[in-house]
Short mmCIF file of C-alpha atoms in Angstrom, two decimals:
data_model
loop_
_atom_site.label_atom_id
_atom_site.label_comp_id
_atom_site.label_asym_id
_atom_site.label_seq_id
_atom_site.Cartn_x
_atom_site.Cartn_y
_atom_site.Cartn_z
CA ALA A 1 -0.42 21.03 51.26
CA LEU A 2 1.22 21.64 47.16
CA CYS A 3 2.32 17.31 47.28
CA LEU A 4 -0.50 16.53 48.62
CA ALA A 5 -2.86 18.27 46.61
CA LEU A 6 -0.89 16.93 43.67
CA ARG A 7 -1.21 13.15 44.63
CA CYS A 8 -4.99 13.51 45.05
CA MET A 9 -5.08 15.33 41.27
CA SER A 10 -2.95 12.01 40.13
CA ALA A 11 -5.47 9.81 42.17
CA ARG A 12 -8.24 11.25 40.90
CA ALA A 13 -6.64 11.27 36.80
CA ALA A 14 -6.19 7.24 37.47
CA THR A 15 -9.55 6.83 38.85
CA PHE A 16 -11.12 8.75 35.77
CA LEU A 17 -8.82 6.87 33.56
CA SER A 18 -9.33 3.80 34.75
CA ARG A 19 -13.08 3.30 34.54
CA HIS A 20 -13.27 5.74 31.37
CA PHE A 21 -10.32 4.54 29.86
CA PRO A 22 -9.88 0.50 31.29
CA ALA A 23 -6.44 -1.36 30.04
CA THR A 24 -7.96 -2.68 26.42
CA ARG A 25 -6.46 -3.61 23.45
CA PRO A 26 -7.31 -0.77 20.33
CA THR A 27 -10.05 -1.90 18.57
CA HIS A 28 -10.50 1.10 16.06
CA PHE A 29 -9.16 3.72 14.23
CA LEU A 30 -8.15 7.20 12.79
CA ALA A 31 -6.38 7.26 9.61
CA LEU A 32 -5.45 8.50 6.31
CA ARG A 33 -5.20 6.05 3.52
CA LEU A 34 -2.60 6.27 1.22
CA GLY A 35 -3.94 4.34 -1.93
CA ASP A 36 -1.90 5.00 -5.08
CA PRO A 37 -0.88 1.71 -6.42
CA ARG A 38 2.22 3.70 -7.51
CA LEU A 39 2.85 4.19 -4.13
CA HIS A 40 2.45 0.02 -3.31
CA GLU A 41 4.67 -0.79 -5.26
CA ARG A 42 7.85 1.18 -4.32
CA VAL A 43 6.74 0.13 -0.83
CA ARG A 44 6.94 -3.42 -1.91
CA GLN A 45 9.97 -2.62 -3.75
CA LEU A 46 11.77 -1.56 0.18
CA GLN A 47 10.94 -4.18 1.62
CA ALA A 48 11.46 -6.72 -0.57
CA GLN A 49 15.12 -4.93 -0.74
CA VAL A 50 15.09 -5.22 3.37
CA VAL A 51 14.05 -8.70 3.42
CA ALA A 52 17.11 -9.71 0.55
CA ARG A 53 19.82 -8.04 3.96
CA GLU A 54 17.80 -9.77 6.24
CA PRO A 55 15.44 -13.23 5.17
CA THR A 56 13.81 -13.85 9.26
CA LEU A 57 12.31 -10.38 8.25
CA GLU A 58 9.41 -11.27 5.34
CA PRO A 59 7.12 -12.21 8.22
CA CYS A 60 7.36 -8.50 9.33
CA ALA A 61 6.59 -6.60 6.13
CA VAL A 62 3.39 -4.75 6.45
CA PRO A 63 0.82 -5.69 2.91
CA PRO A 64 1.24 -2.11 1.09
CA GLU A 65 -1.94 -1.67 0.09
CA ARG A 66 -2.48 -1.32 4.05
CA SER A 67 0.00 2.22 3.84
CA HIS A 68 -1.78 4.64 5.69
CA LEU A 69 -0.76 7.76 7.99
CA THR A 70 -2.46 7.19 11.38
CA VAL A 71 -4.28 9.62 13.11
CA LEU A 72 -4.86 7.88 16.63
CA VAL A 73 -6.20 4.65 18.08
CA PHE A 74 -8.82 3.79 20.15
CA HIS A 75 -10.72 0.92 22.16
CA ALA A 76 -15.10 0.50 21.09
CA ALA A 77 -16.35 -1.69 23.86
CA ASP A 78 -19.72 -2.45 21.64
CA ASP A 79 -21.54 -0.80 18.62
CA ALA A 80 -22.69 2.51 20.79
CA ASP A 81 -18.82 3.79 20.97
CA VAL A 82 -18.57 2.58 17.31
CA GLN A 83 -21.19 4.97 16.29
CA ARG A 84 -20.53 7.93 19.06
CA ALA A 85 -16.70 7.14 16.84
CA ARG A 86 -18.90 7.33 13.33
CA ASP A 87 -20.67 10.98 15.21
CA ALA A 88 -17.09 12.47 16.15
CA LEU A 89 -15.98 12.63 12.83
CA ARG A 90 -18.90 13.65 10.96
CA ASP A 91 -18.18 16.27 13.31
CA CYS A 92 -15.05 16.77 12.09
CA ALA A 93 -16.04 18.58 9.16
CA PRO A 94 -16.11 21.85 9.95
CA LEU A 95 -12.52 21.62 10.84
CA ALA A 96 -11.57 19.63 7.95
CA GLN A 97 -12.86 22.96 6.23
CA ARG A 98 -11.60 25.52 8.19
CA ALA A 99 -7.79 23.53 7.74
CA PHE A 100 -7.76 22.35 4.10
CA GLY A 101 -10.84 24.71 2.00
CA GLN A 102 -11.32 22.86 -1.21
CA ALA A 103 -7.92 20.93 -1.72
CA PRO A 104 -6.83 17.96 0.30
CA PRO A 105 -3.74 18.57 1.50
CA ALA A 106 -0.79 16.59 -0.38
CA LEU A 107 2.49 14.85 1.32
CA SER A 108 5.87 14.28 0.18
CA PHE A 109 7.73 10.59 1.31
CA SER A 110 11.30 10.15 1.58
CA GLY A 111 13.97 8.80 4.14
CA LEU A 112 13.26 6.19 6.28
CA GLY A 113 13.59 6.05 10.45
CA SER A 114 12.07 3.49 12.84
CA PHE A 115 10.59 2.92 16.19
CA GLY A 116 13.60 1.06 17.98
CA GLN A 117 14.04 -2.20 16.11
CA ASN A 118 10.63 -3.20 16.00
CA VAL A 119 9.60 -0.51 12.98
CA LEU A 120 10.48 0.48 10.12
CA PHE A 121 9.02 3.56 8.77
CA ALA A 122 8.91 5.41 5.71
CA ARG A 123 9.72 9.28 6.41
CA VAL A 124 7.10 12.20 5.84
CA GLY A 125 9.54 15.34 4.22
CA PRO A 126 10.72 17.90 3.13
CA ALA A 127 7.97 19.87 5.70
CA ASN A 128 5.42 21.36 3.89
CA ALA A 129 3.16 24.32 4.43
CA ASP A 130 0.00 21.46 4.04
CA LEU A 131 1.80 19.08 7.21
CA GLU A 132 1.51 22.43 8.78
CA ALA A 133 -2.22 22.97 8.12
CA LEU A 134 -2.28 18.64 8.31
CA SER A 135 -0.63 18.63 12.12
CA ARG A 136 -2.44 21.33 13.30
CA PHE A 137 -6.23 19.78 11.47
CA VAL A 138 -4.85 16.18 13.73
CA GLU A 139 -4.42 17.61 17.06
CA ASP A 140 -8.15 19.91 16.12
CA VAL A 141 -9.38 15.75 15.80
CA ARG A 142 -7.54 14.04 18.77
CA GLN A 143 -9.17 16.96 21.19
CA LEU A 144 -12.59 16.53 19.50
CA TYR A 145 -12.05 12.87 20.78
CA GLU A 146 -11.01 13.58 23.74
CA HIS A 147 -13.86 15.95 24.84
CA ARG A 148 -15.53 12.86 23.32
CA GLU A 149 -14.34 10.52 26.11
CA LEU A 150 -13.30 8.07 22.71
CA ILE A 151 -9.60 8.69 23.77
CA PRO A 152 -7.70 9.31 27.49
CA PRO A 153 -6.78 12.84 27.53
CA SER A 154 -3.49 14.23 27.04
CA PRO A 155 -0.78 15.51 29.93
CA GLY A 156 -0.15 18.66 28.70
CA GLU A 157 -0.37 19.84 25.66
CA GLY A 158 -0.01 15.80 24.10
CA PRO A 159 2.38 13.80 22.48
CA ALA A 160 3.47 15.35 19.16
CA TRP A 161 1.98 13.49 16.12
CA VAL A 162 5.11 11.49 14.29
CA PRO A 163 3.49 10.88 10.96
CA HIS A 164 4.83 8.31 9.32
CA VAL A 165 3.97 4.26 6.62
CA THR A 166 4.91 1.61 8.20
CA LEU A 167 7.47 -0.90 5.88
CA LEU A 168 8.17 -3.38 8.50
CA LYS A 169 7.23 -3.94 12.33
CA THR A 170 8.41 -7.19 13.94
CA SER A 171 4.38 -7.55 16.03
CA ARG A 172 3.65 -9.47 12.84
CA ALA A 173 4.98 -12.06 13.28
CA SER A 174 3.71 -13.29 16.60
CA SER A 175 1.55 -15.57 14.94
CA PRO A 176 3.06 -19.86 15.19
CA LYS A 177 3.30 -20.17 11.68
CA LYS A 178 4.63 -16.70 11.00
CA ARG A 179 7.22 -17.92 14.41
CA ARG A 180 8.42 -20.92 12.95
CA ARG A 181 9.36 -18.88 9.78
CA GLY A 182 11.01 -15.89 10.76
CA GLY A 183 12.42 -16.68 15.00
CA GLY A 184 8.76 -14.91 16.54
CA ALA A 185 8.64 -11.33 17.25
CA GLY A 186 10.61 -11.84 20.65
CA ARG A 187 13.46 -12.38 18.93
CA LEU A 188 13.59 -10.35 16.25
CA ARG A 189 15.14 -7.09 16.01
CA ILE A 190 14.99 -4.65 12.74
CA ARG A 191 18.46 -3.37 12.73
CA PRO A 192 19.87 -0.82 11.24
CA GLU A 193 22.17 -2.64 8.57
CA SER A 194 19.00 -4.37 6.92
CA TYR A 195 17.92 -0.80 5.31
CA GLU A 196 21.10 1.62 5.56
CA GLY A 197 21.81 3.58 2.59
CA LEU A 198 18.17 2.45 0.62
CA CYS A 199 16.87 5.13 -1.39
CA ALA A 200 12.90 5.62 -0.13
CA ASP A 201 11.96 8.14 -1.84
CA LEU A 202 7.98 7.05 -2.17
CA GLY A 203 6.94 10.66 -4.09
CA SER A 204 4.41 13.30 -3.51
CA HIS A 205 0.64 11.84 -2.67
CA ALA A 206 -3.05 13.55 -1.92
CA LEU A 207 -4.94 12.13 1.00
CA PRO A 208 -8.46 12.80 -0.25
CA SER A 209 -10.31 11.56 3.47
CA LEU A 210 -9.52 10.59 6.64
CA GLU A 211 -11.26 7.24 7.98
CA LEU A 212 -12.65 4.97 10.64
CA CYS A 213 -10.66 1.82 10.28
CA ALA A 214 -11.48 -1.11 12.37
CA MET A 215 -8.52 -3.34 12.97
CA ARG A 216 -9.96 -6.64 12.09
CA GLY A 217 -12.72 -8.30 10.39
CA GLY A 218 -13.03 -8.72 6.67
CA GLY A 219 -11.41 -5.71 4.94
CA ALA A 220 -12.42 -4.53 1.06
CA ASP A 221 -11.12 -6.43 -2.06
CA SER A 222 -8.45 -4.22 -1.72
CA GLY A 223 -6.83 -5.43 0.64
CA TYR A 224 -7.39 -2.76 3.09
CA TYR A 225 -8.64 -2.69 6.10
CA PRO A 226 -12.60 -2.17 7.37
CA VAL A 227 -13.75 1.18 7.29
CA LEU A 228 -16.80 2.15 8.61
CA ALA A 229 -17.02 5.94 8.07
CA GLU A 230 -15.49 8.59 6.19
CA LEU A 231 -14.82 12.41 6.14
CA PRO A 232 -13.81 14.15 2.38
CA LEU A 233 -10.23 16.21 3.20
CA GLY A 234 -11.63 18.64 0.26
CA GLN A 235 -12.55 18.42 -3.51
CA LEU A 236 -9.57 16.49 -5.69
CA PRO A 237 -8.64 18.97 -8.69
CA LEU A 238 -8.55 17.65 -11.86
CA GLY A 239 -5.57 15.28 -12.91
CA VAL A 240 -4.56 14.20 -9.46
#
């Protein structure tokens, strides 16, 4: 009887997910932008060092001006979905106030990590009180977006948030032009020997806002993604 009940629950869950969250590509995301030009320059230097070791990875480099920490991604089917996402971000204001008060979180970035051989990223660390507060805030935001049915529900406690700054990813080499230059995403691999031993200290940086961004479309002159809405995460102190 228990097995039958579990199968029924799984079937109902699958029906819910297929109805509300069809298998479509993400179109929007929530991000914590890293806009400091000093960080961008260090990212650019790291990418150049990797490409010097493995030139075929050049088309995999993410523009440094797009550096950010991803909070969540989702598919917006129409303008109504985008507006619901804007409204949800606005309603995260009490969560931000509770988590950070008047001072935005600040994180340090040091060390390199990878997702398989497809993504190379800079790690967040060492851990501090701001990272703990930010992780709790991110989980609260995810729960709010789940409640608004903008993202699918996570099973159990859901996956742990892994904050990181993407430096290179093979999926960027998927266009015909980039395939001709770099050999194609299907064959490219970011192997450990291309980055082992590199110094990846990006410094410490404040995160003044959480932004709703579109993955495509005309961005700002800064080279960042189009920003559709913004939630401040505290008042920056003087001098930061």
